Amino acid sequence: MSRPRLGLFGGTFDPPHLGHVAALRAAAASGRFDEIEVTVAGDPYVKRATGTVRPAEVRLAMARAAFAHLPLVTVSDREIARTGPSYTIDTVLEEIDDYKSIDLIVGADLLAQLDSWHEARQLATLVRVAVVPRPGSETVFPAHWHCYELPMEPVDLSSTFIRELAGGDLSKYVPSDVIPIFEAHQG
């Protein structure tokens, strides 16, 4: 018997921040999901090409510290256990038979990139896309994707900003349980 509705929230989570937490809370409150799976990219090939990324095990520990207590949310290591680059299509194909529907949960800033994702045309036929509004990002839904916006106030925060704080006060940006893990694995 398949479980009803899955929200899939993937990312590098280097580090997970309060914007991610707000997005997951909004997704849980939307009534659209019975379960939300946070998938930590094992090999975030795009981000790896542009700089250093903390080891997957560290990012998984930070994600568990940030999200494990949230309603409907589980944090998965499925993409870490897989070898090679982390492709969303592979995760969806692993889970498609177990769910009535799978919706990707993505920030509005990623919408323009959807068509460049690995096996994007196939992925677009398998999922809907729940869009998290972002300040300064116009929400333009790409053709061939079934998208809708999650109701929530946009949060102006990014993992890049947090990494660039270089020893600044993280308490306004990162869940308190994440801070010691993040600081122990700086640069």
mmCIF file of C-alpha atoms in Angstrom:
data_model
loop_
_atom_site.group_PDB
_atom_site.id
_atom_site.type_symbol
_atom_site.label_atom_id
_atom_site.label_comp_id
_atom_site.label_asym_id
_atom_site.label_seq_id
_atom_site.Cartn_x
_atom_site.Cartn_y
_atom_site.Cartn_z
ATOM 1 C CA MET A 1 0.000 0.000 0.000
ATOM 2 C CA SER A 2 1.432 3.351 -0.977
ATOM 3 C CA ARG A 3 1.738 6.243 1.423
ATOM 4 C CA PRO A 4 -0.196 9.276 0.217
ATOM 5 C CA ARG A 5 1.739 12.520 -0.352
ATOM 6 C CA LEU A 6 5.461 13.173 -0.058
ATOM 7 C CA GLY A 7 7.233 16.505 -0.034
ATOM 8 C CA LEU A 8 10.863 16.146 -1.048
ATOM 9 C CA PHE A 9 13.183 18.929 0.152
ATOM 10 C CA GLY A 10 16.705 18.332 -1.085
ATOM 11 C CA GLY A 11 19.835 20.378 -0.798
ATOM 12 C CA THR A 12 23.419 20.728 0.260
ATOM 13 C CA PHE A 13 22.524 22.223 3.670
ATOM 14 C CA ASP A 14 25.944 23.758 4.218
ATOM 15 C CA PRO A 15 24.657 24.896 6.681
ATOM 16 C CA PRO A 16 20.922 24.483 7.167
ATOM 17 C CA HIS A 17 19.443 27.794 8.323
ATOM 18 C CA LEU A 18 16.258 29.348 9.681
ATOM 19 C CA GLY A 19 14.977 29.979 6.145
ATOM 20 C CA HIS A 20 15.035 26.223 5.555
ATOM 21 C CA VAL A 21 13.224 25.712 8.858
ATOM 22 C CA ALA A 22 10.561 28.275 7.877
ATOM 23 C CA ALA A 23 10.070 26.572 4.507
ATOM 24 C CA LEU A 24 9.610 23.165 6.141
ATOM 25 C CA ARG A 25 7.165 24.561 8.693
ATOM 26 C CA ALA A 26 5.166 26.214 5.887
ATOM 27 C CA ALA A 27 5.178 22.975 3.895
ATOM 28 C CA ALA A 28 3.951 20.991 6.910
ATOM 29 C CA ALA A 29 1.251 23.587 7.647
ATOM 30 C CA SER A 30 0.061 23.669 4.023
ATOM 31 C CA GLY A 31 -1.890 20.418 4.374
ATOM 32 C CA ARG A 32 -0.420 19.159 1.084
ATOM 33 C CA PHE A 33 1.884 16.535 2.595
ATOM 34 C CA ASP A 34 1.640 13.490 4.803
ATOM 35 C CA GLU A 35 5.428 13.195 4.996
ATOM 36 C CA ILE A 36 8.320 15.508 4.175
ATOM 37 C CA GLU A 37 11.715 14.009 3.464
ATOM 38 C CA VAL A 38 14.806 16.176 3.671
ATOM 39 C CA THR A 39 17.474 14.664 1.428
ATOM 40 C CA VAL A 40 21.046 15.799 1.939
ATOM 41 C CA ALA A 41 23.028 15.723 -1.309
ATOM 42 C CA GLY A 42 25.856 13.225 -1.069
ATOM 43 C CA ASP A 43 27.783 14.688 -3.989
ATOM 44 C CA PRO A 44 26.380 18.151 -4.740
ATOM 45 C CA TYR A 45 28.180 18.268 -8.096
ATOM 46 C CA VAL A 46 27.141 21.839 -8.970
ATOM 47 C CA LYS A 47 28.281 23.324 -5.655
ATOM 48 C CA ARG A 48 31.378 21.138 -5.532
ATOM 49 C CA ALA A 49 32.472 22.650 -8.855
ATOM 50 C CA THR A 50 32.206 26.193 -7.490
ATOM 51 C CA GLY A 51 34.012 25.742 -4.178
ATOM 52 C CA THR A 52 34.491 23.591 -1.140
ATOM 53 C CA VAL A 53 31.626 21.758 0.459
ATOM 54 C CA ARG A 54 31.723 20.217 3.921
ATOM 55 C CA PRO A 55 31.728 16.421 4.015
ATOM 56 C CA ALA A 56 28.336 14.789 3.543
ATOM 57 C CA GLU A 57 28.345 13.299 7.044
ATOM 58 C CA VAL A 58 28.797 16.758 8.585
ATOM 59 C CA ARG A 59 26.003 18.250 6.454
ATOM 60 C CA LEU A 60 23.750 15.312 7.400
ATOM 61 C CA ALA A 61 24.459 15.873 11.117
ATOM 62 C CA MET A 62 23.620 19.574 10.729
ATOM 63 C CA ALA A 63 20.389 18.757 8.857
ATOM 64 C CA ARG A 64 19.322 16.296 11.543
ATOM 65 C CA ALA A 65 20.056 18.876 14.250
ATOM 66 C CA ALA A 66 18.061 21.520 12.360
ATOM 67 C CA PHE A 67 15.051 19.569 11.105
ATOM 68 C CA ALA A 68 14.494 16.259 12.932
ATOM 69 C CA HIS A 69 12.133 17.828 15.487
ATOM 70 C CA LEU A 70 9.828 19.429 12.871
ATOM 71 C CA PRO A 71 6.363 17.977 12.213
ATOM 72 C CA LEU A 72 6.123 15.473 9.326
ATOM 73 C CA VAL A 73 9.882 15.753 8.638
ATOM 74 C CA THR A 74 12.448 12.986 8.388
ATOM 75 C CA VAL A 75 16.057 13.563 7.349
ATOM 76 C CA SER A 76 17.375 10.995 4.899
ATOM 77 C CA ASP A 77 20.878 9.866 4.007
ATOM 78 C CA ARG A 78 19.688 8.131 0.801
ATOM 79 C CA GLU A 79 21.649 10.448 -1.501
ATOM 80 C CA ILE A 80 24.756 10.113 0.671
ATOM 81 C CA ALA A 81 24.526 6.325 0.499
ATOM 82 C CA ARG A 82 24.359 6.502 -3.297
ATOM 83 C CA THR A 83 27.642 6.811 -5.198
ATOM 84 C CA GLY A 84 28.231 9.522 -7.782
ATOM 85 C CA PRO A 85 26.505 12.869 -8.237
ATOM 86 C CA SER A 86 23.230 13.499 -6.381
ATOM 87 C CA TYR A 87 20.423 13.733 -8.923
ATOM 88 C CA THR A 88 16.858 14.472 -7.834
ATOM 89 C CA ILE A 89 15.483 12.185 -10.550
ATOM 90 C CA ASP A 90 17.225 9.189 -8.936
ATOM 91 C CA THR A 91 15.635 9.934 -5.563
ATOM 92 C CA VAL A 92 12.195 10.384 -7.137
ATOM 93 C CA LEU A 93 12.509 7.118 -9.076
ATOM 94 C CA GLU A 94 13.483 5.290 -5.871
ATOM 95 C CA GLU A 95 10.333 6.536 -4.138
ATOM 96 C CA ILE A 96 7.723 6.900 -6.886
ATOM 97 C CA ASP A 97 6.045 3.538 -6.306
ATOM 98 C CA ASP A 98 5.643 4.173 -2.577
ATOM 99 C CA TYR A 99 3.658 7.418 -2.854
ATOM 100 C CA LYS A 100 0.474 8.680 -4.429
ATOM 101 C CA SER A 101 2.276 11.932 -5.256
ATOM 102 C CA ILE A 102 5.697 13.505 -4.843
ATOM 103 C CA ASP A 103 6.211 17.250 -4.778
ATOM 104 C CA LEU A 104 9.639 18.834 -4.815
ATOM 105 C CA ILE A 105 9.988 21.748 -2.405
ATOM 106 C CA VAL A 106 12.351 24.349 -3.890
ATOM 107 C CA GLY A 107 13.184 28.001 -3.429
ATOM 108 C CA ALA A 108 11.947 30.449 -6.075
ATOM 109 C CA ASP A 109 15.583 31.246 -6.848
ATOM 110 C CA LEU A 110 15.963 27.697 -8.278
ATOM 111 C CA LEU A 111 13.038 27.840 -10.713
ATOM 112 C CA ALA A 112 15.167 29.111 -13.587
ATOM 113 C CA GLN A 113 17.499 26.116 -13.124
ATOM 114 C CA LEU A 114 14.880 23.344 -13.187
ATOM 115 C CA ASP A 115 15.170 22.734 -16.924
ATOM 116 C CA SER A 116 18.934 22.204 -16.550
ATOM 117 C CA TRP A 117 18.571 19.468 -13.916
ATOM 118 C CA HIS A 118 19.583 15.935 -14.840
ATOM 119 C CA GLU A 119 16.709 14.225 -16.738
ATOM 120 C CA ALA A 120 14.575 17.372 -16.277
ATOM 121 C CA ARG A 121 11.925 16.440 -18.858
ATOM 122 C CA GLN A 122 11.239 13.089 -17.188
ATOM 123 C CA LEU A 123 11.338 14.650 -13.729
ATOM 124 C CA ALA A 124 8.754 17.261 -14.774
ATOM 125 C CA THR A 125 6.318 14.467 -15.657
ATOM 126 C CA LEU A 126 6.711 12.764 -12.276
ATOM 127 C CA VAL A 127 6.482 15.581 -9.724
ATOM 128 C CA ARG A 128 4.833 18.846 -8.848
ATOM 129 C CA VAL A 129 6.951 21.704 -7.556
ATOM 130 C CA ALA A 130 6.101 23.543 -4.332
ATOM 131 C CA VAL A 131 7.840 26.905 -4.600
ATOM 132 C CA VAL A 132 9.156 28.679 -1.519
ATOM 133 C CA PRO A 133 9.064 32.446 -2.159
ATOM 134 C CA ARG A 134 12.384 34.267 -1.883
ATOM 135 C CA PRO A 135 12.874 38.022 -1.553
ATOM 136 C CA GLY A 136 14.231 39.477 -4.761
ATOM 137 C CA SER A 137 13.294 36.414 -6.823
ATOM 138 C CA GLU A 138 10.402 36.847 -9.160
ATOM 139 C CA THR A 139 8.257 33.731 -9.064
ATOM 140 C CA VAL A 140 8.015 32.750 -12.724
ATOM 141 C CA PHE A 141 6.957 29.166 -13.177
ATOM 142 C CA PRO A 142 8.876 27.420 -15.974
ATOM 143 C CA ALA A 143 6.953 25.818 -18.832
ATOM 144 C CA HIS A 144 6.394 22.050 -18.647
ATOM 145 C CA TRP A 145 6.466 22.005 -14.820
ATOM 146 C CA HIS A 146 3.410 21.880 -12.566
ATOM 147 C CA CYS A 147 4.295 24.515 -9.948
ATOM 148 C CA TYR A 148 2.505 26.236 -7.111
ATOM 149 C CA GLU A 149 3.666 28.636 -4.419
ATOM 150 C CA LEU A 150 3.762 27.632 -0.750
ATOM 151 C CA PRO A 151 2.056 30.267 1.386
ATOM 152 C CA MET A 152 4.699 31.862 3.597
ATOM 153 C CA GLU A 153 6.548 35.089 4.176
ATOM 154 C CA PRO A 154 9.812 35.101 2.206
ATOM 155 C CA VAL A 155 12.976 34.748 4.274
ATOM 156 C CA ASP A 156 16.058 36.642 3.098
ATOM 157 C CA LEU A 157 18.755 34.163 4.062
ATOM 158 C CA SER A 158 21.191 31.843 2.302
ATOM 159 C CA SER A 159 23.818 29.315 3.296
ATOM 160 C CA THR A 160 26.367 31.348 1.305
ATOM 161 C CA PHE A 161 25.677 34.401 3.476
ATOM 162 C CA ILE A 162 26.157 32.330 6.630
ATOM 163 C CA ARG A 163 29.436 30.831 5.423
ATOM 164 C CA GLU A 164 30.688 34.346 4.648
ATOM 165 C CA LEU A 165 29.955 35.631 8.171
ATOM 166 C CA ALA A 166 33.397 34.329 9.147
ATOM 167 C CA GLY A 167 33.017 33.992 12.900
ATOM 168 C CA GLY A 168 30.059 36.340 13.279
ATOM 169 C CA ASP A 169 27.016 35.728 15.476
ATOM 170 C CA LEU A 170 25.089 32.859 13.900
ATOM 171 C CA SER A 171 22.228 32.739 16.411
ATOM 172 C CA LYS A 172 19.917 34.927 14.287
ATOM 173 C CA TYR A 173 20.416 32.739 11.211
ATOM 174 C CA VAL A 174 21.039 29.119 12.181
ATOM 175 C CA PRO A 175 19.199 26.778 14.581
ATOM 176 C CA SER A 176 21.084 26.676 17.884
ATOM 177 C CA ASP A 177 21.735 22.911 17.653
ATOM 178 C CA VAL A 178 23.493 23.414 14.296
ATOM 179 C CA ILE A 179 25.948 26.085 15.444
ATOM 180 C CA PRO A 180 28.430 23.843 17.318
ATOM 181 C CA ILE A 181 28.559 21.356 14.425
ATOM 182 C CA PHE A 182 29.047 24.137 11.871
ATOM 183 C CA GLU A 183 31.726 25.878 13.930
ATOM 184 C CA ALA A 184 33.610 22.629 14.592
ATOM 185 C CA HIS A 185 33.949 22.084 10.833
ATOM 186 C CA GLN A 186 34.892 25.572 9.626
ATOM 187 C CA GLY A 187 37.156 25.831 6.534
#
